[in-house]
Short mmCIF file of C-alpha atoms and ligand atoms in Angstrom, two decimals:
data_model
loop_
_atom_site.label_atom_id
_atom_site.label_comp_id
_atom_site.label_asym_id
_atom_site.label_seq_id
_atom_site.Cartn_x
_atom_site.Cartn_y
_atom_site.Cartn_z
CA UNK V 9 46.39 -49.20 -38.46
CA UNK V 10 48.78 -49.37 -35.54
CA UNK V 11 50.36 -46.14 -36.67
CA UNK V 12 47.05 -44.44 -37.08
CA UNK V 13 46.02 -45.39 -33.54
CA UNK V 14 49.33 -44.24 -32.14
CA UNK V 15 48.85 -40.90 -33.85
CA UNK V 16 45.32 -40.51 -32.49
CA UNK V 17 46.53 -41.35 -29.00
CA UNK V 18 49.19 -38.66 -29.29
CA UNK V 19 46.73 -36.02 -30.50
CA UNK V 20 44.32 -37.00 -27.71
CA UNK V 21 47.04 -36.61 -25.03
CA UNK V 22 47.88 -33.16 -26.39
CA UNK V 23 44.25 -32.14 -26.54
CA UNK V 24 43.51 -33.33 -23.01
CA UNK V 25 46.41 -31.45 -21.53
CA UNK V 26 45.46 -28.26 -23.39
CA UNK V 27 41.82 -28.08 -22.35
CA UNK V 28 41.15 -26.04 -19.25
CA UNK V 29 37.51 -25.04 -19.76
CA UNK V 30 34.41 -27.17 -19.64
CA UNK V 31 32.82 -25.68 -22.75
CA UNK V 32 35.78 -26.64 -24.97
CA UNK V 33 35.09 -30.30 -24.22
CA UNK V 34 32.05 -30.44 -26.47
CA UNK V 35 34.14 -29.74 -29.58
CA UNK V 36 36.62 -32.34 -28.46
CA UNK V 37 33.97 -35.06 -28.37
CA UNK V 38 32.95 -34.18 -31.92
CA UNK V 39 36.56 -34.24 -33.04
CA UNK V 40 36.88 -37.93 -32.11
CA UNK V 41 33.40 -39.40 -32.18
CA UNK V 42 31.53 -37.13 -34.65
CA UNK V 43 30.51 -38.33 -38.11
CA UNK V 44 33.89 -37.38 -39.50
CA UNK V 45 35.68 -37.82 -36.19
CA UNK V 46 39.18 -39.26 -36.02
CA UNK V 47 38.04 -42.51 -34.42
CA UNK V 48 34.88 -42.86 -36.52
CA UNK V 49 37.01 -42.56 -39.66
CA UNK V 50 39.08 -45.59 -38.69
CA UNK V 51 36.07 -47.73 -39.61
CA UNK V 52 35.39 -46.01 -42.96
CA UNK V 53 36.95 -48.76 -45.10
CA UNK V 54 35.50 -51.72 -43.13
CA UNK V 55 33.40 -52.88 -46.06
CA UNK V 56 36.57 -53.56 -48.11
CA UNK V 57 38.03 -55.88 -45.47
CA UNK V 58 37.72 -59.62 -44.94
CA UNK V 59 35.68 -60.93 -42.04
CA UNK V 60 38.75 -61.68 -39.91
CA UNK V 61 40.29 -58.32 -40.65
CA UNK V 62 37.01 -56.64 -39.76
CA UNK V 63 36.94 -58.39 -36.42
CA UNK V 64 40.47 -57.31 -35.65
CA UNK V 65 39.90 -53.70 -36.74
CA UNK V 66 36.62 -53.63 -34.78
CA UNK V 67 38.41 -54.76 -31.64
CA UNK V 68 41.22 -52.20 -31.79
CA UNK V 69 38.88 -49.39 -32.77
CA UNK V 70 36.62 -50.27 -29.83
CA UNK V 71 39.58 -50.24 -27.55
CA UNK V 72 40.74 -46.81 -28.60
CA UNK V 73 37.14 -45.54 -28.54
CA UNK V 74 36.66 -46.69 -24.96
CA UNK V 75 40.01 -45.34 -23.93
CA UNK V 76 39.31 -41.92 -25.48
CA UNK V 77 35.83 -41.64 -24.10
CA UNK V 78 36.83 -42.62 -20.56
CA UNK V 79 39.71 -40.11 -20.63
CA UNK V 80 37.44 -37.36 -21.96
CA UNK V 81 34.78 -38.20 -19.36
CA UNK V 82 37.33 -38.17 -16.57
CA UNK V 83 38.51 -34.74 -17.69
CA UNK V 84 34.91 -33.55 -17.88
CA UNK V 85 34.26 -34.68 -14.31
CA UNK V 86 37.43 -32.97 -13.10
CA UNK V 87 36.55 -29.69 -14.82
CA UNK V 88 33.00 -29.79 -13.50
CA UNK V 89 34.23 -30.25 -9.95
CA UNK V 90 36.67 -27.40 -10.41
CA UNK V 91 33.92 -25.13 -11.67
CA UNK V 92 31.61 -26.00 -8.77
CA UNK V 93 34.35 -25.44 -6.22
CA UNK V 94 35.04 -22.04 -7.75
CA UNK V 95 31.37 -21.12 -7.67
CA UNK V 96 31.02 -22.18 -4.05
CA UNK V 97 34.07 -20.18 -3.15
CA UNK V 98 32.72 -17.08 -4.86
CA UNK V 99 29.28 -17.37 -3.29
CA UNK V 100 30.45 -18.09 0.19
CA UNK V 101 28.46 -16.36 2.91
CA UNK V 102 30.11 -15.41 6.11
CA UNK V 103 27.41 -16.21 8.63
CA UNK V 104 29.48 -14.83 11.45
CA UNK V 105 29.15 -11.24 10.16
CA UNK V 106 26.92 -9.07 12.33
CA UNK V 107 23.57 -8.27 10.63
CA UNK V 108 22.59 -4.73 9.75
CA UNK V 109 19.90 -3.31 12.00
CA UNK V 110 16.45 -3.50 10.42
CA UNK V 111 14.54 -0.25 10.46
CA UNK V 112 11.03 -0.81 11.76
CA UNK V 113 8.20 1.33 10.50
CA UNK V 114 5.45 2.72 12.67
CA UNK V 115 1.82 3.48 12.06
CA UNK V 116 1.24 7.02 10.86
CA UNK V 117 -0.60 9.13 13.48
CA UNK V 118 -3.23 9.91 10.88
CA UNK V 119 -3.95 6.21 10.29
CA UNK V 120 -4.12 5.56 14.01
CA UNK V 121 -6.88 8.15 14.29
CA UNK V 122 -8.79 6.73 11.28
CA UNK V 123 -8.61 3.22 12.72
CA UNK V 124 -9.93 4.39 16.09
CA UNK V 125 -12.77 6.30 14.44
CA UNK V 126 -13.67 3.26 12.35
CA UNK V 127 -13.49 0.94 15.37
CA UNK V 128 -15.91 3.10 17.28
CA UNK V 129 -18.49 3.52 14.53
CA UNK V 130 -18.32 -0.08 13.34
CA UNK V 131 -19.07 -1.09 16.94
CA UNK V 132 -22.18 1.11 16.69
CA UNK V 133 -23.35 -0.68 13.52
CA UNK V 134 -22.11 1.76 10.88
CA UNK V 135 -20.69 0.84 7.46
CA UNK V 136 -17.39 2.35 6.37
CA UNK V 137 -17.78 3.67 2.81
CA UNK V 138 -15.50 5.34 0.34
CA UNK V 139 -15.93 8.08 -2.22
CA UNK V 140 -13.77 9.72 -4.91
CA UNK V 141 -11.63 12.77 -4.25
CA UNK V 142 -12.32 14.03 -7.76
CA UNK V 143 -15.99 14.93 -7.39
CA UNK V 144 -18.77 16.61 -9.29
CA UNK V 145 -20.14 20.00 -8.32
CA UNK V 146 -23.47 18.23 -8.07
CA UNK V 147 -22.43 15.78 -5.31
CA UNK V 148 -20.22 18.22 -3.48
CA UNK V 149 -22.65 21.16 -3.52
CA UNK V 150 -25.92 21.03 -5.43
CA UNK V 151 -27.33 17.85 -3.87
CA UNK V 152 -26.33 19.24 -0.49
CA UNK V 153 -28.60 22.23 -0.83
CA UNK V 154 -25.85 24.53 -2.11
CA UNK V 155 -27.09 25.64 -5.52
CA UNK V 156 -24.84 27.65 -7.86
CA UNK V 157 -24.30 31.13 -6.46
CA UNK V 158 -25.06 30.11 -2.87
CA UNK V 159 -22.98 32.38 -0.60
CA UNK V 160 -21.82 29.46 1.60
CA UNK V 161 -19.81 28.12 -1.33
CA UNK V 162 -17.32 30.95 -0.75
CA UNK V 163 -16.44 29.55 2.66
CA UNK V 164 -14.85 26.55 0.98
CA UNK V 165 -12.28 27.81 -1.48
CA UNK V 166 -12.56 25.13 -4.09
CA UNK V 167 -10.01 23.72 -6.55
CA UNK V 168 -12.11 23.44 -9.72
CA UNK V 169 -10.91 21.14 -12.52
CA UNK V 170 -13.53 22.39 -14.97
CA UNK V 171 -17.10 23.62 -14.66
CA UNK V 172 -18.43 20.35 -13.31
CA UNK V 173 -15.45 18.59 -11.74
CA UNK V 174 -13.59 19.67 -8.63
CA UNK V 175 -11.47 18.29 -5.78
CA UNK V 176 -13.99 17.65 -3.04
CA UNK V 177 -13.91 20.26 -0.30
CA UNK V 178 -15.82 18.08 2.16
CA UNK V 179 -16.58 14.40 2.61
CA UNK V 180 -20.26 15.48 2.75
CA UNK V 181 -20.27 14.69 -0.98
CA UNK V 182 -20.41 11.04 0.08
CA UNK V 183 -23.73 11.75 1.85
CA UNK V 184 -25.21 12.60 -1.56
CA UNK V 185 -23.61 9.56 -3.18
CA UNK V 186 -24.79 7.15 -0.49
CA UNK V 187 -28.40 8.36 -0.65
CA UNK V 188 -28.41 8.19 -4.45
CA UNK V 189 -26.86 4.76 -4.68
CA UNK V 190 -29.15 3.23 -2.06
CA UNK V 191 -31.88 2.52 -4.60
CA UNK V 192 -34.07 0.57 -2.20
CA UNK V 193 -34.19 3.60 0.11
CA UNK V 194 -33.49 1.56 3.22
CA UNK V 195 -32.03 3.07 6.42
CA UNK V 196 -28.42 4.30 6.22
CA UNK V 197 -25.72 4.23 8.86
CA UNK V 198 -22.36 5.10 7.37
CA UNK V 199 -19.10 6.88 7.98
CA UNK V 200 -16.65 7.93 5.30
CA UNK V 201 -13.09 8.90 6.19
CA UNK V 202 -11.11 10.52 3.40
CA UNK V 203 -9.06 13.37 2.02
CA UNK V 204 -10.50 16.75 1.12
CA UNK V 205 -8.95 19.81 -0.53
CA UNK V 206 -9.27 23.56 -0.04
CA UNK V 207 -7.24 26.52 -1.20
CA UNK V 208 -5.83 27.23 2.21
CA UNK V 209 -2.43 26.86 3.81
CA UNK V 210 -0.82 27.80 7.14
CA UNK V 211 0.26 26.04 10.36
CA UNK V 212 -3.27 24.86 11.17
CA UNK V 213 -4.68 24.60 7.61
CA UNK V 214 -3.33 22.51 4.79
CA UNK V 215 -4.57 22.50 1.19
CA UNK V 216 -5.21 18.81 1.80
CA UNK V 217 -6.60 17.41 5.01
CA UNK V 218 -8.64 14.53 6.33
CA UNK V 219 -12.29 14.46 7.31
CA UNK V 220 -14.67 11.82 8.42
CA UNK V 221 -18.32 12.14 7.51
CA UNK V 222 -21.17 10.40 9.24
CA UNK V 223 -24.72 9.93 8.00
CA UNK V 224 -27.67 8.21 9.66
CA UNK V 225 -31.06 8.00 7.98
CA UNK V 226 -33.94 6.12 9.51
CA UNK V 227 -37.43 6.68 10.85
CA UNK V 228 -37.73 8.85 14.01
CA UNK V 229 -34.08 9.87 14.23
CA UNK V 230 -33.79 12.86 16.57
CA UNK V 231 -31.27 15.43 17.71
CA UNK V 232 -30.98 13.42 20.93
CA UNK V 233 -29.58 10.49 18.90
CA UNK V 234 -27.02 12.82 17.35
CA UNK V 235 -26.02 14.23 20.74
CA UNK V 236 -25.67 10.80 22.32
CA UNK V 237 -23.62 9.45 19.43
CA UNK V 238 -21.21 12.38 19.32
CA UNK V 239 -20.77 12.42 23.07
CA UNK V 240 -19.75 8.75 23.06
CA UNK V 241 -17.50 9.38 20.08
CA UNK V 242 -15.70 12.31 21.76
CA UNK V 243 -15.11 10.26 24.92
CA UNK V 244 -13.73 7.39 22.90
CA UNK V 245 -11.35 9.64 20.97
CA UNK V 246 -10.24 12.04 23.69
CA UNK V 247 -10.78 10.30 27.02
CA UNK V 248 -13.77 9.47 29.17
CA UNK V 249 -13.72 12.69 31.16
CA UNK V 250 -14.29 14.74 28.01
CA UNK V 251 -17.30 17.03 28.16
CA UNK V 252 -19.20 17.99 25.03
CA UNK V 253 -20.95 21.27 24.23
CA UNK V 254 -23.34 21.96 21.34
CA UNK V 255 -23.61 25.46 19.85
CA UNK V 256 -26.16 26.48 17.24
CA UNK V 257 -24.58 26.96 13.83
CA UNK V 258 -25.35 26.96 10.13
CA UNK V 259 -24.66 24.44 7.38
CA UNK V 260 -26.78 24.47 4.22
CA UNK V 261 -27.32 20.70 4.36
CA UNK V 262 -28.45 20.40 7.98
CA UNK V 263 -31.30 22.01 9.90
CA UNK V 264 -30.92 22.64 12.76
CA UNK V 265 -27.12 22.74 12.60
CA UNK V 266 -24.69 22.61 15.49
CA UNK V 267 -21.03 23.03 16.13
CA UNK V 268 -19.58 20.72 18.72
CA UNK V 269 -16.90 21.68 21.22
CA UNK V 270 -15.08 19.35 23.55
CA UNK V 271 -13.60 20.31 26.91
CA UNK V 272 -9.90 21.03 26.51
CA UNK V 273 -8.13 17.77 27.25
CA UNK V 274 -4.91 19.58 28.03
CA UNK V 275 -6.16 21.75 30.90
CA UNK V 276 -9.39 19.88 31.61
CA UNK V 277 -11.43 23.01 30.90
CA UNK V 278 -9.65 25.47 33.19
CA UNK V 279 -8.17 27.44 30.30
CA UNK V 280 -4.73 27.22 28.65
CA UNK V 281 -2.96 28.37 25.45
CA UNK V 282 -4.22 25.34 23.50
CA UNK V 283 -7.88 26.24 24.05
CA UNK V 284 -7.09 29.96 24.00
CA UNK V 285 -8.16 30.20 27.65
CA UNK V 286 -11.76 29.25 26.81
CA UNK V 287 -11.63 25.68 28.15
CA UNK V 288 -13.26 24.42 24.92
CA UNK V 289 -12.06 23.25 21.53
CA UNK V 290 -14.24 23.04 18.45
CA UNK V 291 -14.06 19.64 16.76
CA UNK V 292 -17.22 18.91 14.78
CA UNK V 293 -19.93 20.25 12.53
CA UNK V 294 -23.24 18.41 12.60
CA UNK V 295 -27.01 18.65 12.38
CA UNK V 296 -30.26 17.05 11.30
CA UNK V 297 -30.28 16.28 7.58
CA UNK V 298 -32.07 19.13 5.76
CA UNK V 299 -35.44 18.07 4.21
CA UNK V 300 -34.24 19.34 0.80
CA UNK V 301 -31.19 17.07 0.99
CA UNK V 302 -33.37 14.08 1.91
CA UNK V 303 -35.68 14.89 -1.00
CA UNK V 304 -32.84 15.24 -3.51
CA UNK V 305 -31.42 11.95 -2.23
CA UNK V 306 -34.75 10.24 -2.90
CA UNK V 307 -35.94 10.00 0.72
CA UNK V 308 -39.39 11.40 1.59
CA UNK V 309 -38.77 13.89 4.45
CA UNK V 310 -42.25 13.16 5.82
CA UNK V 311 -41.22 9.55 6.41
CA UNK V 312 -37.47 9.69 6.99
CA UNK V 313 -35.22 11.79 9.17
CA UNK V 314 -31.53 11.69 9.87
CA UNK V 315 -28.43 13.32 11.22
CA UNK V 316 -25.02 14.02 9.72
CA UNK V 317 -21.69 15.13 11.09
CA UNK V 318 -18.27 15.95 9.79
CA UNK V 319 -14.98 16.28 11.64
CA UNK V 320 -11.36 16.98 10.80
CA UNK V 321 -9.12 13.98 11.34
CA UNK V 322 -5.94 16.04 11.40
CA UNK V 323 -7.14 18.04 14.37
CA UNK V 324 -7.64 14.87 16.39
CA UNK V 325 -4.14 13.70 15.48
CA UNK V 326 -2.69 17.11 16.35
CA UNK V 327 -4.45 17.22 19.70
CA UNK V 328 -3.69 13.68 20.68
CA UNK V 329 -0.03 13.75 19.73
CA UNK V 330 0.63 17.45 20.41
CA UNK V 331 1.66 18.09 16.80
CA UNK V 332 2.17 21.83 16.39
CA UNK V 333 1.97 22.09 12.58
CA UNK V 334 -0.54 20.25 10.37
CA UNK V 335 2.02 20.05 7.55
CA UNK V 336 4.11 17.54 9.52
CA UNK V 337 1.32 15.06 8.82
CA UNK V 338 1.90 15.27 5.07
CA UNK V 339 5.62 15.81 4.50
CA UNK V 340 6.72 12.26 5.40
CA UNK V 341 9.72 13.52 7.30
CA UNK V 342 11.34 10.44 8.82
CA UNK V 343 12.41 12.41 11.91
CA UNK V 344 8.75 13.14 12.59
CA UNK V 345 7.45 9.66 11.77
CA UNK V 346 10.10 7.99 13.93
CA UNK V 347 8.51 9.51 17.01
CA UNK V 348 5.49 7.25 16.72
CA UNK V 349 6.85 3.99 18.05
CA UNK V 350 4.51 1.05 18.19
CA UNK V 351 4.97 0.58 21.90
CA UNK V 352 3.51 4.06 22.48
CA UNK V 353 0.19 2.81 21.23
CA UNK V 354 -0.45 0.92 24.47
CA UNK V 355 -0.47 4.20 26.35
CA UNK V 356 -2.93 5.93 24.08
CA UNK V 357 -6.33 7.06 25.24
CA UNK V 358 -8.79 4.29 24.55
N1 LIG H 24 -19.00 19.38 5.76
C1 LIG H 24 -18.92 20.28 6.87
C2 LIG H 24 -17.55 20.97 6.82
O1 LIG H 24 -16.70 20.55 6.08
C3 LIG H 24 -19.09 19.54 8.17
C4 LIG H 24 -20.47 18.98 8.35
C5 LIG H 24 -20.74 17.69 7.94
C6 LIG H 24 -21.48 19.70 8.95
C7 LIG H 24 -22.00 17.15 8.11
C8 LIG H 24 -22.72 19.20 9.13
C9 LIG H 24 -23.00 17.90 8.72
O2 LIG H 24 -17.34 21.95 7.49
#
């Protein structure tokens, strides 16, 4: 027995000095204390011994068991500490290093315009609604008094997807949608900002641009309401000294129709290259909702009347921020976007 224990002690010393990694320790525990472990085996012939012998063997086996397990545990603790120290060393953060400069974004000029338009109309009691860019011919044209073959369709070079579906050329399609979906036929006061598409492209026209549509339907709505609303709107967007001029025009879905000019905010109306020396800049199309459009939308034109308007959002952004080419608004060039710092917003016309 003595010899056996001596031998085990020797093997244990060798093992302990050879182990350098924590995960090898698990096997070591099994080697001594497992079912067939070196120490467990010492007690395999206990049943053949006398009571006194058993006591003696039990004592020495316990001794070596405790000795082995405390040595193995001590090694385990040491290796764990070593591992942790290594990990801490590897993950050390040098908090004295200077930080890299965070790049701050800015609000896109286009979004600034949309938010201002929404602010104004929400303050006047309008809802802001949304409509799909992939539209039906019916909503974009037919329900707006533009039947198939109507010559005014040519003015809006349309991207057709198939015979019925197209990319909307005007947010006016949302007029049709709003009237249709308002099943109770109650009054409507809505604006809809959104993207529209036309087959057009140069410095002032993009194949994609932004419009905002407005529609009011109620009893006794008159052209005077339209004029008052658009005058307030123009002053809010372009400054309180802005003058507004209404010219007769034609849109199939409004009657009478008007085009709205604002006094040139660059020269104040005296004439300059921006307004082509006329003192005026065209910004809006509008008019009283055509009786046919009311009828197709389910509103009796003998009871209801309304006005509608549509304006290009890009133009407002271009005027306000002196952007020479509409395409800058869509190319996401960081050199362009960087020019719209947040602190500039305080100086904007409000
Ligand atoms: N939809 C017209 C356009 O795109 C603008 C407009 C809207 C005119 C509403 C009258 C009423 O040119």
